[in-house]
Amino acid sequence: MDVSQYLEIFIDETSEHIQSLSDNIMALESDPENKDVVNEIFRAAHSLKGMAGTMGFKRMQHMTHDMENVFQEVRNDTIKVDSNMIDLLFQCLDAIEGYLAIIKETSDEGTNDNEAIIRQLNGFLQSAESASASNSAASAPASAAPAEEASEEEEKKFLTLELDAKDKKKLQDEFLTGKPIYGMTVYICNDCLLKAARAFLVFKAVEEFAEILVYEPSSQDIEDEKFENDFSIFFTTDEALDKVVAAAKAVSEIRDVTAEVITEKFLDESGAEASPVEEKSVQEAPAVPAETTPVKPAASAASNAAVPKKQAGKPVTSRTVRVDIEKLDALMNQVSELIIAKNSLVSLSSNSGAGAQNQSFQEQIEYLERITTGLHESVMKVRMVPIESVVNKFPRMIRDLSRNLNKKMELIMSGEETELDRTVVDQIGDPLQHLLRNSADHGLESAALRKERGKPETGTITLKAFQEGNNVIIEVGDDGNGIDTEAVKQKAIDRGIITAEQAENLSQKEIIDFLFMPSFSMAKKITDISGRGVGLDVVKSNIEALGGDVEVKSVYGEGSIFTVRLPLTLAIIQALMVIIGDEKYAIALGSIVSIEDIPITDIKYVEAKEVINMRGTVIPIIRLNQLLDIAPPEEEQESLTIVIISKGEKQVGLVVDDLMGQQEIVIKSLGSFIDNSTKIISGATILGDGEVALILDVNTLM
Amino acid sequence: MAAYIEANSNDVAEEKKQFIAVKLTSEVYGIDIGYVDTIVRMQKITRVPKAQSYFKGVINLRGEIVPVMSIRLKMGFADDVFTNASRIIILKIEDQGKLGVIVDEVKEVVNLGEGEIDKPSHDTKENKHSFINGIGKNGEDLISLFDINALTEEN
């Protein structure tokens, strides 16, 4: 059976189930008695098992199967959830994720059996079973009775089969060779749709270990699905029976498998009563009567699994389509091309004189503009995904960190639904993880110190995401130690980056910026004065590569907040085109507050820097011609055109020579050849007339 | 005629390399044709502030932004003087994308066999020699062959 075509769906869905398991196990840890959560976990494990089985990933299936069994017992109240179990469950999750990672790369699950984990899982099971056997000896048989009755006739069906003479002869011959012959009956779930396929998989699984001698019904009947929900196999093997049964059971949608050694007596009087020599099953439990065990858990598991599926109040049918990101990229590129073409039409129409005959042409151009803008917005929305997919792994990470570091901490997240371009979301995970680790490891103080400072013992780490204009802000904060700026300053002096005198004049921000210097953070790591600064340079460069930036606010003793600012989209923005000298530049509209005409006499000086007073706010101004090495206008004007831009609470005025107007621009990279280490230019765009204009990154100007 | 054909087939057997011969100042240089994507006429170059001095800026190459470098400035010669003969040769560099280089004039395509390429003399320590990885003999003329990687790398 070729399942490779389902591999992508399998990977997607498995990831979703793993996430759901992770969330629910976290929930279970805080509320071990919550039956809904237990059911949810059971369901997720069961689905995983089914999917892994269908895809033929036996190891993964084995593990999820055992997880499912453990939860079965939790549901039955025979096992209590404790922290050991939670730890183990997380180990299972990691192992499953490990399988998935290998599957993603090689389409195969690899060879790691994770035996230790499985042994531990079974340890839980055994303790549960012995417990249930001893303390509910009376109730167990009672509850098991109906199942037993129903299954009585089903069980060991192979013993009552009427074999034809030829098959019987074959078995007898084989028996004479002295090899043990086993009989096996396989029961398929009642709601199974592909019985023949399942049967085929069982045969394949059994054949791996054993030589199949006789089976019932005939292969033709099995192929045509001309059988009820069971079929029987007679085989011989050198392997342990357990192994064969397990292999058969590993096929999904198999309700149960019974098997035992065939005696001579059976062969002599096939169809008559036969006494089993030995009964085995995967889920055997010595303390419980042998006959009931194989059927009970599996059968009830199957029925329980079927019922919640229908009841689960999860999304009914989500009306979505999974689309390859590459197709979206192609679509986005085409929209970009269209917008460039539209822009050149616009510039043609405005250059060719506004005659009366141009009236309808102008109207059509405007219509076209509306359409392309709408198209662009739609494509952008399609590409947007909530950051949830990235941040939802963090609670688990913080939990693990809490254990490893032996500090109590909790993570409070908000704004997980905030959306960002898919490409940004894919790459924001690592930097955020780094910041959170930083907060947990270095930000939060030890319990003793927290007590001394009068803080609650449990440290709080926050992750807050929200949209602000054309940007998405993600804040990672903690109520920990904060940055010891004095220590950082001292470090900078020690390392010869600044002199002691220079250090005196540094603002807090300038000092904190040292933490983002590559070599600086390394030194901090070794000496570990205040702890901050491990790998922050990497965080900064990663975020800047996405067109964003990162800032820190910190109060020593009270905590720190890292603010990550990311552009909403990478490809197309609305921009204000400005002229400086004879060059054209684009400024993202999202960061512009207003455009002012300021008489030259209104310019004041503060600390030898030009500022303007705008309705009570003092705003520093930057002469773009100086910044961009452009010759200033020859004659001094009487007033200046100033574009006020903002980043957070900060505002800066940019002096430009002239305004061209608003335009939708397609952002293109400058490539890797040109040195752009000052980062003043964030990219380039092609104007309607084919000319290239550069895009100013105003964030770097603040 | 027969001799010509024979010589030609020898060329193939010998696997001659093709170079674009370009003029820069008074010298002729060769650029391995394997690196050449296309050759365009001089057009408006948008200056990029704060870029390396030898980068003239970026151009719009059929909707693509391509940086343009002055080989003259990179090699320490006098600045380019744009004429009707000036061209921008667009190079395709693996993993780094396209890069335009300005030349005074594109002369011809020359075929050079192994035997016609000498190693450059390294007795002078002048900067420009580090951009040359061979001297081609095209009949009477000598062509300095650019080491494209050295030319496009940061100093």
Tab-separated table of N, CA, C and O in Angstrom, chain A residues 469-506:
chain	number	residue	atom	x	y	z
A	469	GLY	N	0.217	49.862	14.104
A	469	GLY	CA	0.436	50.391	12.761
A	469	GLY	C	0.855	49.288	11.815
A	469	GLY	O	0.209	48.242	11.753
A	470	ASN	N	1.950	49.479	11.096
A	470	ASN	CA	2.428	48.488	10.143
A	470	ASN	C	3.337	47.465	10.800
A	470	ASN	O	3.996	46.699	10.125
A	471	ASN	N	3.412	47.515	12.118
A	471	ASN	CA	4.317	46.620	12.829
A	471	ASN	C	3.562	45.703	13.774
A	471	ASN	O	2.453	46.007	14.196
A	472	VAL	N	4.207	44.601	14.082
A	472	VAL	CA	3.718	43.755	15.163
A	472	VAL	C	4.771	43.817	16.265
A	472	VAL	O	5.970	43.711	16.004
A	473	ILE	N	4.303	44.064	17.475
A	473	ILE	CA	5.212	44.171	18.607
A	473	ILE	C	5.086	42.907	19.443
A	473	ILE	O	3.972	42.483	19.752
A	474	ILE	N	6.200	42.325	19.779
A	474	ILE	CA	6.180	41.193	20.706
A	474	ILE	C	7.068	41.578	21.890
A	474	ILE	O	8.260	41.860	21.716
A	475	GLU	N	6.481	41.626	23.068
A	475	GLU	CA	7.248	41.995	24.250
A	475	GLU	C	7.500	40.768	25.109
A	475	GLU	O	6.573	40.034	25.437
A	476	VAL	N	8.758	40.571	25.454
A	476	VAL	CA	9.109	39.487	26.371
A	476	VAL	C	9.620	40.150	27.649
A	476	VAL	O	10.631	40.856	27.620
A	477	GLY	N	8.904	39.963	28.723
A	477	GLY	CA	9.285	40.638	29.955
A	477	GLY	C	9.408	39.680	31.119
A	477	GLY	O	8.944	38.546	31.065
A	478	ASP	N	10.078	40.128	32.175
A	478	ASP	CA	10.128	39.332	33.397
A	478	ASP	C	10.175	40.263	34.588
A	478	ASP	O	10.525	41.437	34.457
A	479	ASP	N	9.798	39.737	35.740
A	479	ASP	CA	9.833	40.574	36.942
A	479	ASP	C	11.066	40.208	37.766
A	479	ASP	O	11.038	40.145	38.976
A	480	GLY	N	12.150	39.965	37.058
A	480	GLY	CA	13.355	39.483	37.729
A	480	GLY	C	14.324	40.585	38.095
A	480	GLY	O	13.934	41.691	38.475
A	481	ASN	N	15.569	40.272	37.883
A	481	ASN	CA	16.656	41.097	38.387
A	481	ASN	C	16.830	42.422	37.645
A	481	ASN	O	17.265	43.402	38.204
A	482	GLY	N	16.462	42.417	36.378
A	482	GLY	CA	16.740	43.605	35.572
A	482	GLY	C	18.206	43.640	35.191
A	482	GLY	O	18.983	42.777	35.583
A	483	ILE	N	18.577	44.647	34.415
A	483	ILE	CA	19.961	44.720	33.970
A	483	ILE	C	20.740	45.642	34.903
A	483	ILE	O	20.335	46.771	35.171
A	484	ASP	N	21.838	45.118	35.387
A	484	ASP	CA	22.707	45.892	36.267
A	484	ASP	C	23.602	46.755	35.378
A	484	ASP	O	24.675	46.333	34.952
A	485	THR	N	23.129	47.969	35.078
A	485	THR	CA	23.848	48.806	34.113
A	485	THR	C	25.255	49.150	34.610
A	485	THR	O	26.178	49.282	33.814
A	486	GLU	N	25.410	49.290	35.913
A	486	GLU	CA	26.740	49.610	36.442
A	486	GLU	C	27.731	48.504	36.096
A	486	GLU	O	28.850	48.761	35.683
A	487	ALA	N	27.258	47.268	36.275
A	487	ALA	CA	28.126	46.125	35.992
A	487	ALA	C	28.456	46.069	34.510
A	487	ALA	O	29.591	45.782	34.117
A	488	VAL	N	27.438	46.364	33.675
A	488	VAL	CA	27.656	46.343	32.233
A	488	VAL	C	28.656	47.427	31.858
A	488	VAL	O	29.585	47.206	31.072
A	489	LYS	N	28.483	48.592	32.452
A	489	LYS	CA	29.376	49.726	32.166
A	489	LYS	C	30.808	49.345	32.530
A	489	LYS	O	31.742	49.546	31.753
A	490	GLN	N	30.946	48.771	33.717
A	490	GLN	CA	32.266	48.370	34.180
A	490	GLN	C	32.899	47.380	33.200
A	490	GLN	O	34.065	47.470	32.864
A	491	LYS	N	32.057	46.474	32.750
A	491	LYS	CA	32.532	45.452	31.814
A	491	LYS	C	33.028	46.100	30.521
A	491	LYS	O	34.067	45.722	29.977
A	492	ALA	N	32.257	47.076	30.060
A	492	ALA	CA	32.619	47.763	28.815
A	492	ALA	C	33.961	48.490	28.989
A	492	ALA	O	34.792	48.518	28.078
A	493	ILE	N	34.146	49.067	30.169
A	493	ILE	CA	35.410	49.775	30.436
A	493	ILE	C	36.553	48.753	30.496
A	493	ILE	O	37.602	48.933	29.887
A	494	ASP	N	36.318	47.671	31.218
A	494	ASP	CA	37.335	46.624	31.351
A	494	ASP	C	37.770	46.105	29.993
A	494	ASP	O	38.938	45.804	29.767
A	495	ARG	N	36.800	45.986	29.120
A	495	ARG	CA	37.123	45.409	27.815
A	495	ARG	C	37.660	46.450	26.851
A	495	ARG	O	37.917	46.153	25.688
A	496	GLY	N	37.803	47.655	27.327
A	496	GLY	CA	38.423	48.695	26.508
A	496	GLY	C	37.528	49.225	25.411
A	496	GLY	O	37.996	49.834	24.449
A	497	ILE	N	36.228	48.986	25.522
A	497	ILE	CA	35.312	49.490	24.494
A	497	ILE	C	35.121	51.000	24.684
A	497	ILE	O	35.035	51.754	23.725
A	498	ILE	N	35.047	51.415	25.939
A	498	ILE	CA	34.906	52.835	26.242
A	498	ILE	C	35.869	53.187	27.383
A	498	ILE	O	36.337	52.305	28.115
A	499	THR	N	36.132	54.462	27.521
A	499	THR	CA	36.943	54.905	28.652
A	499	THR	C	36.014	55.234	29.819
A	499	THR	O	34.800	55.369	29.639
A	500	ALA	N	36.608	55.360	30.992
A	500	ALA	CA	35.805	55.647	32.183
A	500	ALA	C	35.059	56.964	32.019
A	500	ALA	O	33.904	57.090	32.435
A	501	GLU	N	35.720	57.958	31.372
A	501	GLU	CA	35.047	59.263	31.208
A	501	GLU	C	33.847	59.141	30.284
A	501	GLU	O	32.777	59.668	30.548
A	502	GLN	N	34.077	58.400	29.176
A	502	GLN	CA	32.971	58.216	28.239
A	502	GLN	C	31.796	57.542	28.929
A	502	GLN	O	30.638	57.895	28.715
A	503	ALA	N	32.127	56.581	29.774
A	503	ALA	CA	31.092	55.818	30.443
A	503	ALA	C	30.170	56.714	31.263
A	503	ALA	O	28.964	56.480	31.349
A	504	GLU	N	30.769	57.766	31.837
A	504	GLU	CA	29.961	58.671	32.671
A	504	GLU	C	28.815	59.284	31.894
A	504	GLU	O	27.737	59.526	32.424
A	505	ASN	N	29.066	59.560	30.604
A	505	ASN	CA	28.082	60.296	29.814
A	505	ASN	C	27.081	59.401	29.082
A	505	ASN	O	26.238	59.890	28.345
A	506	LEU	N	27.212	58.081	29.262
A	506	LEU	CA	26.334	57.191	28.511
A	506	LEU	C	24.942	57.149	29.123
A	506	LEU	O	24.778	57.170	30.343
